[in-house]
Amino acid sequence: MMSFSAVAPEIWIAAGVLAVVGFEALRSRLPGNFLKTAIPATALLALALALIEALFWNGASQGVFYDGSLVIDAFSRLFVAAACLGALIILFYSVTDMERHGLGRGEYHALVLTATLGVVVIITAANLLVLYLGLELLSLSLYTLISIDRERIPAAEAAMKYFFLGAIASGVLLYGLSLLYGLSGTLSIARLSVDLVAMGPGALLAWVAAVFVLVALAFKFGAAPFHMWVPDVYEGAPTPITLFVATLPELASIALFVRLLSSGLSPLVRDWSGMLIGIAVLSLLVGNLGALLQTNFKRLLAYSAIGHVGFILLGIATGTIRGEVAAVYYTLVYVLMTAVAFGLLLALRARGREIEAIDDLAGLGQSQPWWSLLMLFAMFSLAGVPPFVGFWAKLAVLRALLAAGFPVVAVFAVLMAVVGAFYYLRVVKVMYFDRADHPLVRGNFSLPELVLSLNGLALFILGLVPNSLWGLCTWAIRR
Amino acid sequence: MMMGLVVTIVLLPLAAAVLTGLAGRAIGRRLTQALTIGAVGLSWVLSLLLLEQVIGGARLDRILYTWMVSGGVRFPIGFLIDPLSALMISVVTFVSFAVHVYSIGYMRDDPGEIRFFSYISLFTFAMLLLVTANNFLQLFIGWEGVGLVSYLLIGFWFEKPSASAAALKAFLVNRVGDCGFVLGIALLLHETGSLNYSALFAQAPTLVGQTLRLGFGLHLPVLDLIGILLFVGAMAKSAQIPLHVWLPDSMEGPTPISALIHAATMVTAGIFMVARLSPFYVEAPGALSVILVIGSLSALFMGLLGIVATDIKRVIAYSTLSQLGYMTAALGASAFAAGIFHLVTHAFFKALLFLAAGSVILGMHHEQDMRKMGGLRRYMPITYATFLIGSLALVAFPGFSGYFSKDALIEAVGHSRIPGAGTAYLLLVLSVFVTALYTFRMFFMVFHGEERMDAKTREHLHESPWVVTLPLVLLAIPSLGVGWILFHPLLGGGYWGGGLANVAGNPALAPFRKESAWQFFLGAFTSPTFYLMLAGIGVAAYGYLLRPRWPAAVADRLASVYRILLAGYGFDRLYLWFGTRVSPGMGRFLWRHGDEQAIDGLAVNGTAHGVGRIGSWVRRMQTGLLYQYAFTLVAALVVLVFWALVRSPGGILG
Amino acid sequence: MLPNYLTVLVYLLVGIVIGGALLTLGFLLGPKQPDATKSQPYECGFEAFQDARMKFEVRYYLVAILFILFDLEMTFLFPWAVALRRIGWPGFGAMMLFLLVLVVGFLYEWGKGGLEWE
């Protein structure tokens, strides 16, 4: 008998999409004030329900569902919960900002929900086609979201670039998947590995297919040398969308990596690690060095994201369970940290407009001590200063690297982290030591303030008890 | 039960220190004094209870909890109570108590009074932590704790430049010692894998004969190396040549501090540490030889400096150095019991001497130059009497506590078979004469002879208040009697019960095993040291009572020797030269060539430039042109596919 | 395995033959009076040779996308209708959900005025 409980989060989100689109269809017939609350409330409710479904997973409904389409296990529940929570936080942070730009209409909420749905589908996919479906759902939503502010030229340019490159990447992925299907005759990710093992080490074509898949994933992840879109999109997109692009697709990508590498393509993992390490090292290099000279804060965060992706990939590249756990841990931590940084960008305004340049933050320490403290938390955490949680994430990856016998790579990663500390600390320096020629004010940001404060404090508190989140990740991977 | 007792004893002074240190101003000086004195007094009473239990055979060696675990090393907090630590606790709390009481009078009207009481309570806590530790970590915490308070108290009158400088000097010299100490602990940890004493004692025999390869064909015996490194720490803390230079200057601190920290307790921490580790040191004869030689050299040559000093506190400070040398020598002769015995008696009579000197200084309105004193016995009878008792104990006059410990110690060194014991014995015996000379020179200069102070001072000259004289009397009693009581149990070995190594089978201690205190007392009149001591007193009496011009004439005749002694053998100048010329020169060289050129130029700025260059290169890669992005994507794909084809097992090179 | 594809081969051949025959017949039998417009390749109403970046009415797009959507809906509906007996009520429910999604989308387009030509 078919059970819908396995896809409860997806159902809630999809229902939310339908409701929001329905509201928007009836815009001319419904009072404006009602829509103004009903649409965000519906979207938030849908995500909250999905989050609750994912959180209260009792372990009974573990397994593969719908003819091998979806896999429900601890890992997918954890990541679905993280994705829903991330989307919730993003909506919280963005509502007022999007309202201000006249973009806070149903389209925005519906697209955020569909993108989240895409992420959720990718996370739970047990089948190559379902995987591709989720990926396209996510990507198409993102293309539209990035250009949702149609009047802004940079946004349109960023969306265009992302769309074009994303299309190429999708083609590459599809090609790789079709090769895999052709080789093994199965779409099931779990069965793929069995067939690949059966083919033995000589299957040259499997290698090529794997490379295609890897390249597509690396593109979605924003890893060098497939990172070119990242800075442009981060800068061009409206800040809430940038926050979305910076967080949820990363969750989806790492989930995909874990699924594909740890089950589907596991026979190839050991041979992959060279390639992965190459990509990771290049990402660390490009991300951290590229960030050094940036003056635009969102671009800085874009390069920093590339650097962090490098760290995450290093965890994956170890090919060990420990490294996988470290990568997953790092990703969750990274999402938390990034949310704080972008949330603060949304919360603050300089010269009556959004904060763009790093120098716009000058004097924040004096004018807004609490927000600047939270920004300090975010920067310290991103830089990996103990005891913030970002430190433990880096440490976990480094330890996994050492345990797996990659001391040189670990040393390189540490060096790059040191370089990274420079530009994060520069932000702190600007906030606290540079004189402001303009007052920084808080935007109209009352309700989300609490969420943002909690989010910022979490960086510190989770850093004091690093084992809690780590334990969760270990549980999710090992189970 | 016992653990609770120990923890209470140790933590009471800490509680008082924290409370008065944080809230001292709020609760006022009266309550501050009451709190700190009450806490230390209670600790003392409890320590007597503890001592009684220990004499009754109770022992404790337990880890209270594990502070942290790092890299597989456990950092424990635990206590070891055995005869040695119980004895030390009693001595420390008693002297501390006496000094607390004394300070009420001595520190009256000082603006930093509250701070002072908080500090000495904190010191008491750190010292107790040090002596009760059952592991090196805790020992080190206490070790640094007492060092910190010592630094704070030497510079207590920080507005005085000389006090600040002295504090800094003590701090720096102790860092040199710590360097060795920490290295010793680290090496120990490396060899035994544990910080606990018990682990070290258990493994020490297995480490005999093992060597540490340092490269360049250098092989060092592990045990001796550890022993010497640890002893370097003790050298700084217990002021042994050549790390003694800070102790004379430490007299810049208030006199009660000189009594408590720089005579009775803290400076004996090094002695205590070696004794504590006696089961280990007996396996390291090389280290023992070093200790023996250093100790006996300090005993004689530091004593000689006391003969020319004119500041009353400095004379006592040099005598402390000399006595510490005696103790160290006893340890080196592996007569640990004799060393500790002398430590105990010395704590009493040296604290007494310092406090009595403090009383003199109070009466003289903070004048410390003995050349401006004289004839004080008429004005300060109690101080005079107690000072005399202290002096007689110091010169080891038969019947006084110092006699039992010091003569026993000298005899033990004479019987020792450790290499170097012969020379050490000679130095120690000579030093008996020196001790008597400088002690009674001081005594006669202060209390006898003509009154050299100015008229105004003389007018106000009177005996100190009871809070000052009471501790003097309190300390005079053990200075007189403690030798009689402790002689047999401590040296005969009855008390230790195995807690201290090498008491029973040690040839150095053999003569005392059957002797009673009476027999030993009577033996004094047949030993050469007695007559040497009398000669010393005689020379002092001749020079400073009968012929006051004679010392100056001698100084003139031996001008070069006199100058050397006045300059303290030039240690200060040597260190100053090293510190201000050699070391900055080396520093400048390293700065110019190492830092500026190699590190700044090549490493730091070079890296920064390199990083910056790559950064701008990365930035230039980001052209914003879509076709270039797409090209990069596809090109990278091709490269990776090629790589896969080349590297895969079935590939071109596979 | 190969015999399974025989029908495909036959199908292919028949297609080629019919297509080829019709083209040949038209070429042979049709009247030939070429002019400039007639000899152009057929290009859905656009000029065949001009700048690729030309402007055209965005409403073409709307109509085209709507057409594709509902066209695809049909391709799903046919097999669903054929298999309805076997998949039962759950199948019916699933298709209704699918149609609901489409309807909501359609309503949205309607409500937004996407279907008004002027």
mmCIF file of C-alpha atoms in Angstrom, chain A residues 116 299 348 355:
data_model
loop_
_atom_site.group_PDB
_atom_site.id
_atom_site.type_symbol
_atom_site.label_atom_id
_atom_site.label_comp_id
_atom_site.label_asym_id
_atom_site.label_seq_id
_atom_site.Cartn_x
_atom_site.Cartn_y
_atom_site.Cartn_z
ATOM 1 C CA THR A 116 13.308 24.263 -1.363
ATOM 2 C CA ARG A 299 31.554 39.270 -3.494
ATOM 3 C CA LEU A 348 21.523 46.921 8.408
ATOM 4 C CA ILE A 355 25.225 47.546 2.583
#
